[in-house]
Amino acid sequence: MTALYIGIYGASGFGKEVMPLVRQQFPHFSKEQFVFIDDGEAGTYLNSYQVLSYSDFLAYKSAQKAVTIAIANSNVREKLAILLDQDGIQHLDIQAANTIVLDEVEIGTGSLLCPFTCLTSNIKIGKFFHANIYSYVAHDCIIGDYVTFAPGVKCNGNIHIEDHAYIGTGAIIKQGTPDQPLIIGKGAIVGMGAVVTKSVPAGVTVVGNPARILQRT
């Protein structure tokens, strides 16, 4: 029987954090069935795992392969997801053992839920969502594709976050209401520690408490 080989795309600090989560999800696999993928670091080792270029991973030992993308940049993540689809590589959904997921939660393919993530109830999340450590999503939220939560994000109830938004470390998003959800627009960036009290337009960066649009000089 041909073994399944698993790649963690991204030999970075985040990749180092993700590898143990992937190993935890496949406890009966040998260590040799896991590799990092990173064209810039190909030919090296990271935490005793081999780092391969993408082309070498495609040619590596087995026709059965799966990948999780451990890269925070959502635009890069989307490009890699498309590439993996074109090459017929399976996407992995990774979830730490202590993640809490309650009722009526839908999550798209390619998600990565790090330790101490909590998703409560009546939540819809798109594909390739990243939630870093100690983040939560409360009730009645809708989250688009390729959204990234840095560590410690507090996403309260009735919030809509559109595609490719990035929510920085420790940010707090105030709860919306069922008839008027708070909206984080497509591609918006919420800065580290920001306290978001009103909707954020697409494509802007907000910082501070209360969060305000960062004016470029």
Short mmCIF file of C-alpha atoms in Angstrom, two decimals:
data_model
loop_
_atom_site.label_atom_id
_atom_site.label_comp_id
_atom_site.label_asym_id
_atom_site.label_seq_id
_atom_site.Cartn_x
_atom_site.Cartn_y
_atom_site.Cartn_z
CA MET A 1 0.00 0.00 0.00
CA THR A 2 1.35 3.45 -0.96
CA ALA A 3 1.90 5.73 2.04
CA LEU A 4 0.39 9.19 2.32
CA TYR A 5 2.96 11.97 2.52
CA ILE A 6 2.05 15.26 4.16
CA GLY A 7 3.58 18.63 3.45
CA ILE A 8 3.48 21.77 5.59
CA TYR A 9 3.79 24.60 3.09
CA GLY A 10 6.00 27.23 4.71
CA ALA A 11 9.25 26.57 6.60
CA SER A 12 8.87 29.55 8.92
CA GLY A 13 8.14 30.18 12.58
CA PHE A 14 4.47 29.53 11.96
CA GLY A 15 5.29 26.36 10.06
CA LYS A 16 7.26 25.13 13.07
CA GLU A 17 4.16 25.64 15.22
CA VAL A 18 1.88 23.90 12.74
CA MET A 19 3.98 20.76 12.23
CA PRO A 20 3.23 19.34 15.73
CA LEU A 21 -0.50 19.94 15.18
CA VAL A 22 -0.37 17.97 11.96
CA ARG A 23 1.61 15.16 13.61
CA GLN A 24 -0.97 15.10 16.42
CA GLN A 25 -3.75 14.63 13.87
CA PHE A 26 -1.97 11.67 12.27
CA PRO A 27 -0.50 9.88 15.30
CA HIS A 28 0.13 6.58 13.53
CA PHE A 29 2.23 8.07 10.74
CA SER A 30 6.01 7.82 10.86
CA LYS A 31 8.04 11.02 11.09
CA GLU A 32 9.39 10.37 7.60
CA GLN A 33 5.90 10.91 6.16
CA PHE A 34 6.00 14.62 7.04
CA VAL A 35 8.01 17.31 5.24
CA PHE A 36 8.13 21.07 4.93
CA ILE A 37 7.69 22.69 1.52
CA ASP A 38 9.54 25.94 0.86
CA ASP A 39 11.39 26.77 -2.35
CA GLY A 40 13.56 29.30 -0.51
CA GLU A 41 14.73 26.77 2.11
CA ALA A 42 14.80 23.62 -0.07
CA GLY A 43 17.59 21.18 0.68
CA THR A 44 17.76 21.99 4.38
CA TYR A 45 16.19 20.54 7.52
CA LEU A 46 13.90 22.24 10.03
CA ASN A 47 13.41 20.61 13.43
CA SER A 48 14.81 17.43 11.83
CA TYR A 49 12.18 17.42 9.04
CA GLN A 50 13.28 17.62 5.44
CA VAL A 51 12.52 20.85 3.54
CA LEU A 52 11.61 20.25 -0.10
CA SER A 53 10.92 22.52 -3.03
CA TYR A 54 7.39 22.25 -4.35
CA SER A 55 8.57 20.45 -7.49
CA ASP A 56 10.50 17.94 -5.39
CA PHE A 57 7.44 17.39 -3.20
CA LEU A 58 5.37 16.60 -6.29
CA ALA A 59 7.95 13.98 -7.28
CA TYR A 60 8.48 12.70 -3.74
CA LYS A 61 8.12 8.93 -3.22
CA SER A 62 4.34 8.68 -3.43
CA ALA A 63 1.41 9.67 -5.62
CA GLN A 64 -0.68 10.19 -2.45
CA LYS A 65 0.05 13.57 -0.92
CA ALA A 66 -1.74 16.17 1.20
CA VAL A 67 -0.79 19.69 2.26
CA THR A 68 -1.66 22.33 4.82
CA ILE A 69 -0.61 25.90 4.05
CA ALA A 70 1.13 27.51 7.03
CA ILE A 71 1.51 30.99 5.53
CA ALA A 72 -0.26 34.00 7.04
CA ASN A 73 -0.26 36.12 3.87
CA SER A 74 -3.72 35.43 2.46
CA ASN A 75 -2.85 36.35 -1.12
CA VAL A 76 0.02 33.88 -1.13
CA ARG A 77 -2.24 31.33 0.51
CA GLU A 78 -4.81 31.71 -2.27
CA LYS A 79 -2.18 31.33 -5.01
CA LEU A 80 -0.83 28.18 -3.39
CA ALA A 81 -4.33 26.75 -2.91
CA ILE A 82 -5.00 27.20 -6.62
CA LEU A 83 -1.66 25.58 -7.47
CA LEU A 84 -2.39 22.60 -5.22
CA ASP A 85 -5.82 22.20 -6.83
CA GLN A 86 -4.26 22.22 -10.29
CA ASP A 87 -1.86 19.48 -9.25
CA GLY A 88 -4.53 17.37 -7.55
CA ILE A 89 -3.03 17.68 -4.06
CA GLN A 90 -5.42 17.11 -1.16
CA HIS A 91 -6.02 20.01 1.24
CA LEU A 92 -5.85 19.23 4.95
CA ASP A 93 -8.08 20.74 7.62
CA ILE A 94 -5.98 21.04 10.77
CA GLN A 95 -7.49 21.47 14.21
CA ALA A 96 -5.65 21.41 17.54
CA ALA A 97 -6.89 18.78 19.97
CA ASN A 98 -8.02 21.44 22.47
CA THR A 99 -9.97 23.51 19.95
CA ILE A 100 -13.61 24.03 20.98
CA VAL A 101 -16.27 23.93 18.27
CA LEU A 102 -19.88 24.08 19.46
CA ASP A 103 -23.19 23.97 17.53
CA GLU A 104 -23.98 24.76 13.89
CA VAL A 105 -20.47 25.73 12.81
CA GLU A 106 -19.57 25.42 9.12
CA ILE A 107 -15.91 25.67 8.10
CA GLY A 108 -14.59 25.61 4.54
CA THR A 109 -11.71 23.50 3.29
CA GLY A 110 -8.09 24.15 4.24
CA SER A 111 -8.74 25.65 7.67
CA LEU A 112 -6.04 25.81 10.32
CA LEU A 113 -7.23 26.12 13.94
CA CYS A 114 -4.36 26.51 16.40
CA PRO A 115 -4.40 25.62 20.12
CA PHE A 116 -7.06 27.20 22.36
CA THR A 117 -9.19 28.39 19.45
CA CYS A 118 -12.91 28.58 20.27
CA LEU A 119 -15.76 28.70 17.74
CA THR A 120 -19.09 28.93 19.53
CA SER A 121 -22.38 28.56 17.65
CA ASN A 122 -24.16 29.45 14.42
CA ILE A 123 -20.99 30.42 12.57
CA LYS A 124 -20.16 30.16 8.89
CA ILE A 125 -16.51 30.31 7.85
CA GLY A 126 -15.08 30.21 4.33
CA LYS A 127 -12.10 28.32 2.96
CA PHE A 128 -8.48 28.53 4.14
CA PHE A 129 -9.27 30.32 7.39
CA HIS A 130 -6.39 30.66 9.85
CA ALA A 131 -7.07 31.15 13.57
CA ASN A 132 -3.89 31.46 15.59
CA ILE A 133 -3.58 30.59 19.29
CA TYR A 134 -6.15 31.85 21.82
CA SER A 135 -8.53 33.29 19.21
CA TYR A 136 -12.29 33.01 19.34
CA VAL A 137 -15.30 33.53 17.09
CA ALA A 138 -18.62 34.05 18.88
CA HIS A 139 -22.18 33.35 17.78
CA ASP A 140 -23.79 34.35 14.47
CA CYS A 141 -20.61 35.40 12.68
CA ILE A 142 -19.92 35.04 8.97
CA ILE A 143 -16.29 34.90 7.88
CA GLY A 144 -15.18 34.87 4.24
CA ASP A 145 -12.38 33.09 2.40
CA TYR A 146 -8.67 33.46 3.24
CA VAL A 147 -9.28 35.38 6.45
CA THR A 148 -6.40 35.43 8.95
CA PHE A 149 -6.56 35.80 12.72
CA ALA A 150 -3.26 36.49 14.49
CA PRO A 151 -2.97 35.26 18.12
CA GLY A 152 -5.56 36.31 20.66
CA VAL A 153 -8.22 37.77 18.36
CA LYS A 154 -11.60 38.37 20.02
CA CYS A 155 -14.34 38.26 17.40
CA ASN A 156 -17.65 38.81 19.19
CA GLY A 157 -21.15 37.96 17.98
CA ASN A 158 -22.92 39.17 14.82
CA ILE A 159 -19.76 40.16 12.94
CA HIS A 160 -19.19 39.71 9.20
CA ILE A 161 -15.57 39.54 8.05
CA GLU A 162 -15.06 39.60 4.30
CA ASP A 163 -12.45 37.78 2.18
CA HIS A 164 -8.73 38.34 2.78
CA ALA A 165 -9.17 40.45 5.92
CA TYR A 166 -6.33 40.27 8.45
CA ILE A 167 -7.04 40.70 12.16
CA GLY A 168 -3.95 41.49 14.22
CA THR A 169 -2.75 40.09 17.52
CA GLY A 170 -4.99 40.89 20.47
CA ALA A 171 -7.55 42.82 18.43
CA ILE A 172 -11.07 43.07 19.83
CA ILE A 173 -14.09 43.43 17.55
CA LYS A 174 -17.21 44.77 19.22
CA GLN A 175 -20.39 42.73 18.92
CA GLY A 176 -22.88 43.70 16.22
CA THR A 177 -26.60 43.01 16.19
CA PRO A 178 -28.68 40.61 14.09
CA ASP A 179 -30.18 43.48 12.09
CA GLN A 180 -26.92 45.44 11.87
CA PRO A 181 -23.84 43.24 12.01
CA LEU A 182 -20.46 44.90 12.34
CA ILE A 183 -18.60 44.43 9.03
CA ILE A 184 -14.85 44.15 8.39
CA GLY A 185 -14.48 44.82 4.67
CA LYS A 186 -12.61 42.78 2.08
CA GLY A 187 -8.84 42.99 2.46
CA ALA A 188 -9.01 45.24 5.51
CA ILE A 189 -6.28 45.06 8.13
CA VAL A 190 -7.05 45.45 11.84
CA GLY A 191 -3.87 46.38 13.68
CA MET A 192 -2.40 44.71 16.74
CA GLY A 193 -4.42 45.50 19.87
CA ALA A 194 -7.03 47.55 18.02
CA VAL A 195 -10.51 47.85 19.49
CA VAL A 196 -13.00 47.90 16.62
CA THR A 197 -16.27 49.59 17.58
CA LYS A 198 -17.74 50.20 14.12
CA SER A 199 -17.61 48.72 10.63
CA VAL A 200 -14.33 48.90 8.71
CA PRO A 201 -14.31 49.71 4.97
CA ALA A 202 -12.69 47.35 2.48
CA GLY A 203 -8.97 47.69 1.91
CA VAL A 204 -8.08 50.02 4.77
CA THR A 205 -5.92 49.59 7.87
CA VAL A 206 -7.33 50.52 11.28
CA VAL A 207 -5.36 50.92 14.49
CA GLY A 208 -5.86 52.08 18.06
CA ASN A 209 -8.62 52.21 20.68
CA PRO A 210 -11.13 52.97 19.36
CA ALA A 211 -9.85 51.80 15.98
CA ARG A 212 -9.43 54.54 13.37
CA ILE A 213 -8.29 54.41 9.77
CA LEU A 214 -4.52 54.76 9.51
CA GLN A 215 -3.80 57.81 7.39
CA ARG A 216 -0.92 57.36 4.97
CA THR A 217 1.65 60.19 4.84
#
